[in-house]
Short mmCIF file of N, CA and C in Angstrom, two decimals:
data_model
loop_
_atom_site.label_atom_id
_atom_site.label_comp_id
_atom_site.label_asym_id
_atom_site.label_seq_id
_atom_site.Cartn_x
_atom_site.Cartn_y
_atom_site.Cartn_z
N UNK A 1 26.62 14.57 -20.98
CA UNK A 1 25.34 13.92 -21.02
C UNK A 1 24.86 13.52 -19.64
N UNK A 2 25.36 14.17 -18.62
CA UNK A 2 24.90 13.87 -17.27
C UNK A 2 23.41 14.15 -17.16
N UNK A 3 22.94 15.22 -17.80
CA UNK A 3 21.51 15.56 -17.76
C UNK A 3 20.65 14.46 -18.35
N UNK A 4 21.10 13.86 -19.43
CA UNK A 4 20.36 12.77 -20.08
C UNK A 4 20.29 11.55 -19.19
N UNK A 5 21.39 11.25 -18.50
CA UNK A 5 21.41 10.11 -17.58
C UNK A 5 20.49 10.37 -16.39
N UNK A 6 20.47 11.59 -15.90
CA UNK A 6 19.61 11.93 -14.78
C UNK A 6 18.14 11.85 -15.18
N UNK A 7 17.83 12.34 -16.36
CA UNK A 7 16.46 12.28 -16.85
C UNK A 7 16.00 10.83 -17.01
N UNK A 8 16.88 9.98 -17.50
CA UNK A 8 16.55 8.56 -17.67
C UNK A 8 16.33 7.90 -16.31
N UNK A 9 17.15 8.26 -15.32
CA UNK A 9 16.99 7.70 -13.98
C UNK A 9 15.68 8.15 -13.35
N UNK A 10 15.32 9.41 -13.56
CA UNK A 10 14.06 9.92 -13.03
C UNK A 10 12.89 9.22 -13.70
N UNK A 11 12.96 9.05 -14.99
CA UNK A 11 11.89 8.36 -15.73
C UNK A 11 11.74 6.92 -15.26
N UNK A 12 12.84 6.26 -15.01
CA UNK A 12 12.79 4.88 -14.51
C UNK A 12 12.15 4.84 -13.12
N UNK A 13 12.48 5.79 -12.28
CA UNK A 13 11.89 5.86 -10.94
C UNK A 13 10.39 6.12 -11.02
N UNK A 14 9.99 7.05 -11.85
CA UNK A 14 8.56 7.37 -12.01
C UNK A 14 7.81 6.15 -12.55
N UNK A 15 8.40 5.46 -13.49
CA UNK A 15 7.79 4.26 -14.05
C UNK A 15 7.60 3.20 -12.97
N UNK A 16 8.58 3.04 -12.10
CA UNK A 16 8.49 2.07 -11.01
C UNK A 16 7.39 2.43 -10.03
N UNK A 17 7.24 3.71 -9.73
CA UNK A 17 6.20 4.18 -8.82
C UNK A 17 4.83 3.93 -9.44
N UNK A 18 4.69 4.20 -10.73
CA UNK A 18 3.42 3.95 -11.42
C UNK A 18 3.05 2.48 -11.39
N UNK A 19 4.03 1.62 -11.62
CA UNK A 19 3.78 0.18 -11.61
C UNK A 19 3.34 -0.27 -10.22
N UNK A 20 3.99 0.25 -9.18
CA UNK A 20 3.62 -0.11 -7.81
C UNK A 20 2.21 0.36 -7.48
N UNK A 21 1.86 1.56 -7.90
CA UNK A 21 0.51 2.08 -7.65
C UNK A 21 -0.52 1.27 -8.41
N UNK A 22 -0.22 0.89 -9.65
CA UNK A 22 -1.14 0.05 -10.42
C UNK A 22 -1.31 -1.31 -9.76
N UNK A 23 -0.22 -1.87 -9.24
CA UNK A 23 -0.29 -3.14 -8.53
C UNK A 23 -1.19 -3.03 -7.30
N UNK A 24 -1.02 -1.97 -6.53
CA UNK A 24 -1.78 -1.79 -5.30
C UNK A 24 -3.25 -1.53 -5.57
N UNK A 25 -3.57 -0.94 -6.70
CA UNK A 25 -4.96 -0.57 -7.03
C UNK A 25 -5.91 -1.76 -6.99
N UNK A 26 -5.42 -2.94 -7.28
CA UNK A 26 -6.27 -4.12 -7.28
C UNK A 26 -6.79 -4.49 -5.89
N UNK A 27 -6.20 -3.91 -4.86
CA UNK A 27 -6.59 -4.24 -3.49
C UNK A 27 -7.53 -3.21 -2.87
N UNK A 28 -7.96 -2.25 -3.65
CA UNK A 28 -8.87 -1.22 -3.14
C UNK A 28 -10.25 -1.82 -2.89
N UNK A 29 -10.81 -1.47 -1.74
CA UNK A 29 -12.14 -1.92 -1.39
C UNK A 29 -13.16 -0.96 -1.99
N UNK A 30 -14.29 -1.48 -2.44
CA UNK A 30 -15.30 -0.63 -3.07
C UNK A 30 -15.87 0.40 -2.09
N UNK A 31 -15.77 0.14 -0.79
CA UNK A 31 -16.36 1.05 0.20
C UNK A 31 -15.39 2.13 0.70
N UNK A 32 -14.15 2.12 0.22
CA UNK A 32 -13.17 3.10 0.69
C UNK A 32 -13.33 4.42 -0.04
N UNK A 33 -13.29 5.50 0.73
CA UNK A 33 -13.28 6.82 0.11
C UNK A 33 -11.91 7.04 -0.52
N UNK A 34 -11.81 8.06 -1.34
CA UNK A 34 -10.53 8.38 -1.98
C UNK A 34 -9.46 8.67 -0.93
N UNK A 35 -9.83 9.40 0.11
CA UNK A 35 -8.89 9.74 1.19
C UNK A 35 -8.41 8.47 1.91
N UNK A 36 -9.33 7.58 2.22
CA UNK A 36 -8.95 6.34 2.90
C UNK A 36 -8.08 5.47 2.02
N UNK A 37 -8.45 5.37 0.74
CA UNK A 37 -7.67 4.53 -0.16
C UNK A 37 -6.27 5.08 -0.34
N UNK A 38 -6.13 6.38 -0.52
CA UNK A 38 -4.80 6.96 -0.71
C UNK A 38 -3.91 6.68 0.50
N UNK A 39 -4.46 6.80 1.70
CA UNK A 39 -3.69 6.54 2.91
C UNK A 39 -3.32 5.06 3.00
N UNK A 40 -4.27 4.18 2.71
CA UNK A 40 -3.99 2.74 2.81
C UNK A 40 -3.03 2.30 1.72
N UNK A 41 -3.17 2.86 0.50
CA UNK A 41 -2.24 2.53 -0.57
C UNK A 41 -0.82 2.96 -0.20
N UNK A 42 -0.69 4.13 0.40
CA UNK A 42 0.63 4.57 0.84
C UNK A 42 1.20 3.60 1.87
N UNK A 43 0.36 3.14 2.79
CA UNK A 43 0.79 2.15 3.80
C UNK A 43 1.27 0.88 3.10
N UNK A 44 0.49 0.40 2.15
CA UNK A 44 0.85 -0.83 1.43
C UNK A 44 2.17 -0.65 0.70
N UNK A 45 2.30 0.43 -0.04
CA UNK A 45 3.51 0.65 -0.84
C UNK A 45 4.74 0.87 0.05
N UNK A 46 4.54 1.51 1.18
CA UNK A 46 5.66 1.76 2.09
C UNK A 46 6.21 0.45 2.66
N UNK A 47 5.32 -0.50 2.94
CA UNK A 47 5.74 -1.74 3.61
C UNK A 47 5.86 -2.93 2.67
N UNK A 48 5.51 -2.76 1.41
CA UNK A 48 5.53 -3.86 0.45
C UNK A 48 6.89 -4.56 0.35
N UNK A 49 8.00 -3.85 0.33
CA UNK A 49 9.28 -4.56 0.23
C UNK A 49 9.53 -5.55 1.38
N UNK A 50 8.97 -5.28 2.53
CA UNK A 50 9.16 -6.17 3.69
C UNK A 50 8.21 -7.35 3.67
N UNK A 51 7.18 -7.32 2.82
CA UNK A 51 6.16 -8.36 2.82
C UNK A 51 6.00 -9.06 1.48
N UNK A 52 6.99 -9.00 0.65
CA UNK A 52 6.93 -9.72 -0.62
C UNK A 52 6.80 -11.21 -0.32
N UNK A 53 5.93 -11.89 -1.09
CA UNK A 53 5.78 -13.33 -0.91
C UNK A 53 7.07 -14.04 -1.31
N UNK A 54 7.55 -14.96 -0.45
CA UNK A 54 8.73 -15.73 -0.83
C UNK A 54 8.37 -16.68 -1.99
N UNK A 55 9.36 -17.15 -2.72
CA UNK A 55 9.09 -18.03 -3.86
C UNK A 55 8.28 -19.28 -3.49
N UNK A 56 8.43 -19.78 -2.28
CA UNK A 56 7.72 -21.00 -1.87
C UNK A 56 6.34 -20.71 -1.28
N UNK A 57 5.84 -19.48 -1.45
CA UNK A 57 4.52 -19.11 -0.90
C UNK A 57 4.67 -18.52 0.49
N UNK A 58 3.65 -18.64 1.29
CA UNK A 58 3.76 -18.15 2.66
C UNK A 58 2.75 -17.06 2.98
N UNK A 59 2.17 -16.44 1.97
CA UNK A 59 1.10 -15.50 2.21
C UNK A 59 1.49 -14.20 2.90
N UNK A 60 2.71 -13.75 2.75
CA UNK A 60 3.14 -12.50 3.39
C UNK A 60 2.36 -11.31 2.84
N UNK A 61 2.00 -11.34 1.58
CA UNK A 61 1.23 -10.24 1.00
C UNK A 61 -0.15 -10.17 1.66
N UNK A 62 -0.76 -11.33 1.91
CA UNK A 62 -2.05 -11.35 2.61
C UNK A 62 -1.92 -10.72 3.99
N UNK A 63 -0.83 -10.98 4.66
CA UNK A 63 -0.60 -10.40 5.98
C UNK A 63 -0.50 -8.88 5.90
N UNK A 64 0.22 -8.37 4.90
CA UNK A 64 0.34 -6.93 4.71
C UNK A 64 -1.02 -6.30 4.43
N UNK A 65 -1.81 -6.92 3.57
CA UNK A 65 -3.13 -6.37 3.25
C UNK A 65 -4.03 -6.37 4.49
N UNK A 66 -3.95 -7.41 5.29
CA UNK A 66 -4.72 -7.45 6.54
C UNK A 66 -4.28 -6.34 7.48
N UNK A 67 -2.99 -6.17 7.62
CA UNK A 67 -2.48 -5.10 8.50
C UNK A 67 -2.89 -3.72 7.98
N UNK A 68 -2.93 -3.55 6.66
CA UNK A 68 -3.32 -2.26 6.12
C UNK A 68 -4.78 -1.95 6.45
N UNK A 69 -5.63 -2.97 6.45
CA UNK A 69 -7.04 -2.76 6.81
C UNK A 69 -7.19 -2.45 8.29
N UNK A 70 -6.44 -3.16 9.13
CA UNK A 70 -6.48 -2.89 10.57
C UNK A 70 -6.02 -1.46 10.84
N UNK A 71 -4.94 -1.06 10.19
CA UNK A 71 -4.41 0.30 10.37
C UNK A 71 -5.43 1.34 9.93
N UNK A 72 -6.03 1.12 8.75
CA UNK A 72 -7.01 2.08 8.24
C UNK A 72 -8.25 2.14 9.14
N UNK A 73 -8.71 0.99 9.63
CA UNK A 73 -9.86 0.98 10.53
C UNK A 73 -9.55 1.72 11.82
N UNK A 74 -8.36 1.56 12.32
CA UNK A 74 -7.95 2.28 13.53
C UNK A 74 -7.89 3.78 13.26
N UNK A 75 -7.28 4.15 12.16
CA UNK A 75 -7.08 5.56 11.85
C UNK A 75 -8.39 6.28 11.53
N UNK A 76 -9.21 5.69 10.67
CA UNK A 76 -10.39 6.39 10.18
C UNK A 76 -11.67 6.09 10.96
N UNK A 77 -11.75 4.93 11.57
CA UNK A 77 -12.97 4.55 12.26
C UNK A 77 -12.82 4.49 13.77
N UNK A 78 -11.60 4.63 14.26
CA UNK A 78 -11.36 4.61 15.70
C UNK A 78 -11.41 3.22 16.30
N UNK A 79 -11.35 2.19 15.46
CA UNK A 79 -11.40 0.83 15.98
C UNK A 79 -10.12 0.51 16.74
N UNK A 80 -10.25 -0.30 17.79
CA UNK A 80 -9.09 -0.75 18.54
C UNK A 80 -9.38 -2.12 19.12
N UNK A 81 -8.35 -2.88 19.48
CA UNK A 81 -8.59 -4.20 20.04
C UNK A 81 -9.28 -4.13 21.41
N UNK A 82 -9.30 -2.97 22.02
CA UNK A 82 -9.90 -2.83 23.34
C UNK A 82 -11.33 -2.29 23.27
N UNK A 83 -11.83 -2.09 22.06
CA UNK A 83 -13.18 -1.56 21.90
C UNK A 83 -13.15 -0.05 21.71
N UNK A 84 -14.33 0.58 21.75
CA UNK A 84 -14.40 2.03 21.52
C UNK A 84 -13.66 2.82 22.59
N UNK A 85 -13.22 4.00 22.18
CA UNK A 85 -12.48 4.87 23.12
C UNK A 85 -13.43 5.56 24.05
#
């Protein structure tokens, strides 16, 4: 039954990915194109484990969402802290 165990593990992994994507969907901006959102969602999901809010609060998730917007603005709009290129 190794095949059954592997299939169950894959299903559990897929379910976890779906839940993470559903969680991230709430942070999509109405002005983001599909391409921009997919890139920013990947950024959020990739870094989410490092920015989970601690039980006592702290706003780490807010920091991650802010960083994702800065990253997307830099990537897609060419924004930088030094002004236009």
